[in-house]
Coordinates of C-alpha atoms in Angstrom, one line a residue:
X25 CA -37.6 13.5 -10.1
X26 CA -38.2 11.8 -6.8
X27 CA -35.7 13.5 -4.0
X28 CA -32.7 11.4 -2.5
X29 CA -31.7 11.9 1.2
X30 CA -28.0 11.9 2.3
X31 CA -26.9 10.6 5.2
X32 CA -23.4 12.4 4.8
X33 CA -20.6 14.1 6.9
X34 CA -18.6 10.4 7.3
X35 CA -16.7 13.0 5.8
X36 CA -17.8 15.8 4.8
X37 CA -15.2 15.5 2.0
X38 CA -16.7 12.8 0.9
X39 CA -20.5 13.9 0.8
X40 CA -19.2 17.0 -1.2
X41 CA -18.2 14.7 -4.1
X42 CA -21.9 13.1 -3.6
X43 CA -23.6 16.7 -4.0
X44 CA -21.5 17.6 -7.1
X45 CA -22.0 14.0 -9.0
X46 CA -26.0 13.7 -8.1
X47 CA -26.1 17.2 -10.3
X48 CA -23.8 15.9 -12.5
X49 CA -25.8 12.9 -13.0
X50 CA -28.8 14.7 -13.3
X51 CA -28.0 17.7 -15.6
X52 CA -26.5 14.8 -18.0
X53 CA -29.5 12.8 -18.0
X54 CA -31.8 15.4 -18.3
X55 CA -30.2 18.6 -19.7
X56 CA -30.2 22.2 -19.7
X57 CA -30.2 23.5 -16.1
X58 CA -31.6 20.6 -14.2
X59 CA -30.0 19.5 -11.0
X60 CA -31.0 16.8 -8.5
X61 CA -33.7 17.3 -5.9
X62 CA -31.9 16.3 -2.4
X63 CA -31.7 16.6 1.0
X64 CA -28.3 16.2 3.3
X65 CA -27.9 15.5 6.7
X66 CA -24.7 15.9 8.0
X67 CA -23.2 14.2 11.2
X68 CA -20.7 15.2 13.3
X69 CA -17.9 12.5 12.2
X70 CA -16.1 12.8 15.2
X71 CA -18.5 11.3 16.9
X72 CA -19.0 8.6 14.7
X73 CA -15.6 8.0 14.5
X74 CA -15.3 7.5 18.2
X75 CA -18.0 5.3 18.1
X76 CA -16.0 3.2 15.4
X77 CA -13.4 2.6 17.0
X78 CA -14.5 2.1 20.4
X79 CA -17.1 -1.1 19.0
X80 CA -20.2 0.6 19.8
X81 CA -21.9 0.3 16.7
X82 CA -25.3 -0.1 18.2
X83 CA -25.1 3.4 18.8
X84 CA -23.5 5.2 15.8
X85 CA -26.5 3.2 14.0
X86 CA -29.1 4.6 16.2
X87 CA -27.3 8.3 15.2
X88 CA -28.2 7.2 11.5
X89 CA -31.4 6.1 12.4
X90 CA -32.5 8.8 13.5
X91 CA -30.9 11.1 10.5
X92 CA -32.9 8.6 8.1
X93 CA -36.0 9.4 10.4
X94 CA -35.7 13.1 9.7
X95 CA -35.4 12.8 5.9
X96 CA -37.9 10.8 6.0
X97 CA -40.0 13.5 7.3
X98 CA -38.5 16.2 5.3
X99 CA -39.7 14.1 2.4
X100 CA -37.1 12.0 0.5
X101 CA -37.6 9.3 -1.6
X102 CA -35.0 6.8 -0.9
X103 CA -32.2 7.1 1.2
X104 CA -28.6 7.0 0.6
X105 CA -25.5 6.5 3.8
X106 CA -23.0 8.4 2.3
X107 CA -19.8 6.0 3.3
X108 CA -18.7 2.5 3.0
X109 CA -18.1 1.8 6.1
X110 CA -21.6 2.7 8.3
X111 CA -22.8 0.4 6.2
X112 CA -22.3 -2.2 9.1
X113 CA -25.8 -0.2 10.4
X114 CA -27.7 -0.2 7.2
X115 CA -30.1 -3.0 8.2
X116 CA -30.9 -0.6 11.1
X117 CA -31.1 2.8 9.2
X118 CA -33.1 0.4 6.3
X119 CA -35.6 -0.4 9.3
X120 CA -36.3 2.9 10.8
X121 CA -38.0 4.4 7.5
X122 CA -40.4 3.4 5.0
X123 CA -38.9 4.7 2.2
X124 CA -36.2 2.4 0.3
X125 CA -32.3 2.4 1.1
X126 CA -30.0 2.0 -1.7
X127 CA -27.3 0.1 -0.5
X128 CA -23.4 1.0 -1.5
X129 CA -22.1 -2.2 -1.9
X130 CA -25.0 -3.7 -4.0
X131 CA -24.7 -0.2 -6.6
X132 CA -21.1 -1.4 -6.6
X133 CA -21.6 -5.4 -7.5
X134 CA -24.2 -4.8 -10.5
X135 CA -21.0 -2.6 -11.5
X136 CA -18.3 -5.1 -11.6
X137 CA -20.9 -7.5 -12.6
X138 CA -21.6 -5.3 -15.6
X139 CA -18.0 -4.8 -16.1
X140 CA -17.2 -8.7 -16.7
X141 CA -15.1 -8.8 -13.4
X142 CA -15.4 -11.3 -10.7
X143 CA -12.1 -11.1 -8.8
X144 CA -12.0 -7.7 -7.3
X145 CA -9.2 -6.4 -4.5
X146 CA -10.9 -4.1 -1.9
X147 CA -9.3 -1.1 -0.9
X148 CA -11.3 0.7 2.4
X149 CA -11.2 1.4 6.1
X150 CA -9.9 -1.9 8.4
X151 CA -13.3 -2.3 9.2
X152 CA -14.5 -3.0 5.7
X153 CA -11.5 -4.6 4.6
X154 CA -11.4 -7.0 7.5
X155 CA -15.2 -7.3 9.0
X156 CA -18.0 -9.3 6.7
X157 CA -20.6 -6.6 6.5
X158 CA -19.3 -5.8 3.3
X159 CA -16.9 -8.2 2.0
X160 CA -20.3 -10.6 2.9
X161 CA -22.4 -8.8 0.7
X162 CA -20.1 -8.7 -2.1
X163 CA -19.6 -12.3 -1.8
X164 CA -23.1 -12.9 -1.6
X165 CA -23.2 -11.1 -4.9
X166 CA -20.8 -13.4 -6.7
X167 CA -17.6 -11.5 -6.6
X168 CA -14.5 -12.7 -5.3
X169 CA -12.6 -10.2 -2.9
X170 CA -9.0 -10.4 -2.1
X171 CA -7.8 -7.3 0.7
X172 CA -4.4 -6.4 1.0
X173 CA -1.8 -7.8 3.1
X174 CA -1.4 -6.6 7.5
X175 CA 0.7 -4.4 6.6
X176 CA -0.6 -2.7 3.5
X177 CA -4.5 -2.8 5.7
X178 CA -3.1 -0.5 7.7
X179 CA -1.6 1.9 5.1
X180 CA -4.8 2.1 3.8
X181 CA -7.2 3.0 6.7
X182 CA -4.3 5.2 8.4
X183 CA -3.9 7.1 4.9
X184 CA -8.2 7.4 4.7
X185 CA -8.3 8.6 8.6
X186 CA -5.2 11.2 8.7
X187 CA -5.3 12.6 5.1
X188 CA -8.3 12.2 2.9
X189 CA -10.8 13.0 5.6
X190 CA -9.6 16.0 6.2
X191 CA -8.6 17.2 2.9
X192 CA -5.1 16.4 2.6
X193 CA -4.3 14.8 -0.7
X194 CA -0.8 13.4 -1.1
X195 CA 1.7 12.3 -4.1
X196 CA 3.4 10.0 -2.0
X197 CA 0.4 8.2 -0.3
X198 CA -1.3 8.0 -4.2
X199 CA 2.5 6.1 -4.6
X200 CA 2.3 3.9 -1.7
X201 CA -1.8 3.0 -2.8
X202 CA -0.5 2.1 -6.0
X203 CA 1.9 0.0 -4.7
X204 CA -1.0 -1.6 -2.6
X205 CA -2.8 -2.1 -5.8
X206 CA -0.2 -3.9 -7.5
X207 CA 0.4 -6.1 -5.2
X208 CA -3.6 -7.0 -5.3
X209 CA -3.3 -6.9 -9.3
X210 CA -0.6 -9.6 -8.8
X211 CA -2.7 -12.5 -6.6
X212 CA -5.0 -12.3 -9.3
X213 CA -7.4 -9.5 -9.0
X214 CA -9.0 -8.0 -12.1
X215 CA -10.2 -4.6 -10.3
X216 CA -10.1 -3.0 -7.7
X217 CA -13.0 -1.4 -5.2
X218 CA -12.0 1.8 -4.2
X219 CA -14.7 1.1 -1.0
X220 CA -14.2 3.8 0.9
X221 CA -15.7 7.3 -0.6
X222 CA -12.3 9.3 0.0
X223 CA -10.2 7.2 -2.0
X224 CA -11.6 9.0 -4.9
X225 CA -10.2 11.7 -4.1
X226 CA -6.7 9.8 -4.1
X227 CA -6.8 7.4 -6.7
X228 CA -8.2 7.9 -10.2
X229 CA -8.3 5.4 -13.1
X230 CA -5.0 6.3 -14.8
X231 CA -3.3 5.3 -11.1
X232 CA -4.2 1.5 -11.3
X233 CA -3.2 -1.2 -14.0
X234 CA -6.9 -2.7 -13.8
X235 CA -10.5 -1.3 -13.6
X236 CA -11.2 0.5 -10.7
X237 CA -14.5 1.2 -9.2
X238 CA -15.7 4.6 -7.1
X239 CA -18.2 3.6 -5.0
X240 CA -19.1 7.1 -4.3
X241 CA -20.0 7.7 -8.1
X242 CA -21.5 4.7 -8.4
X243 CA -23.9 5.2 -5.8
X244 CA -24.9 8.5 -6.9
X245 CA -25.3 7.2 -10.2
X246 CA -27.8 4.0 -9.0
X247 CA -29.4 7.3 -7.2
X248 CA -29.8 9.1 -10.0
X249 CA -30.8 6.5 -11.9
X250 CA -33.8 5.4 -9.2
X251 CA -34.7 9.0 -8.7
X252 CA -35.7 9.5 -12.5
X253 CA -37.3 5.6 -12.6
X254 CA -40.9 6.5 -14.0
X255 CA -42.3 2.9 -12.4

């Protein structure tokens, strides 16, 4: 098995769920006791987070650069960034190494793709939901991506920041997503992204009246799934 690098800590709720479905993954592909050969680097989210919101992307990218760099050296295969949203830096983190970076959104579109689905809402932080870095690629990839309304944007991101990154998982905010979702389901899309890697932990697939799709599982799956490629 070749070893995937993490890129994590964007939260470190999130990159938890990462560690536990790459085994998964792994002891269900191969069996018995096997579990996935990986290496995490954890940044400090706070100051990625500050970064965020203050626009200076250049250098939260250089912060992932650099964590790329080390697993590089500490010998990964590919490399994963373990959230949606610093996926505005990926061409940058993609440059700095040699070895391959498995992109988020593209595990995501062979997923809907592969589902039959082409009109998808997004659910995510405002900068995913709103900027093209994402939304773009998806496009790009032959999807169609409706975002919620102003109001229900905000709902979203406020709920990912306050609660899910730091562990707090609500009833009501699971009501108020769902209400998000149905208003998506009802300007005609046929699933939903769940594009941010908390929202896992919020919404599961008996929550929504359509598909959904966990980006954080299907990236560790297309991880898996490259790790174990024989060619």
């Amino acid at each position: 098995m070749k070893t995937i690098g993490l890129i994590g800590g964007m939260s470190w709720e999130s990159t938890a769920e990462y560690y536990r479905l790459l085994n998964e993954f792994t002891r269900d592909r191969l069996g018995g006791l096997h579990s996935a050969q990986c290496v995490i680097y954890s940044v400090d989210f706070a100051e990625i987070e500050q970064l965020q919101v203050q626009g200076r992307w250049a250098e939260a990218g250089e912060i992932l650069a650099d964590a790329a760099k080390s697993l590089e050296a500490a010998g990964v295969d590919l490399v994963l960034i373990c959230t949606n949203t610093m996926h505005k830096v990926a061409d940058v983190v993609a440059a700095a190494v040699s070895v391959p970076l498995l992109h988020l959104a593209d595990a995501t579109a062979r997923a809907v793709r592969a589902s039959g689905l082409r009109r998808v809402g997004l659910l995510g932080t405002a900068f995913t939901m709103e900027q093209d870095f994402y939304r773009g690629r998806l496009d790009a990839a032959g999807l169609d991506v409706r975002v919620p309304n102003a109001e229900g944007r905000s709902l979203v991101h406020r709920v990912i920041y306050e609660e899910l990154c730091v562990g707090i998982v609500r009833d009501d905010s699971r009501v108020a997503y769902q209400k998000v979702i149905d208003g998506l389901v009802a300007e005609g899309a046929e699933g939903v992204i769940l594009g941010c890697t908390e929202i896992e932990l919020l919404i599961r697939p008996e929550d929504s009246p359509v598909p959904v799709f966990p980006t954080a599982r299907l990236h560790a799956e297309a991880a898996v799934a490259q790790a174990l490629r024989r060619v």
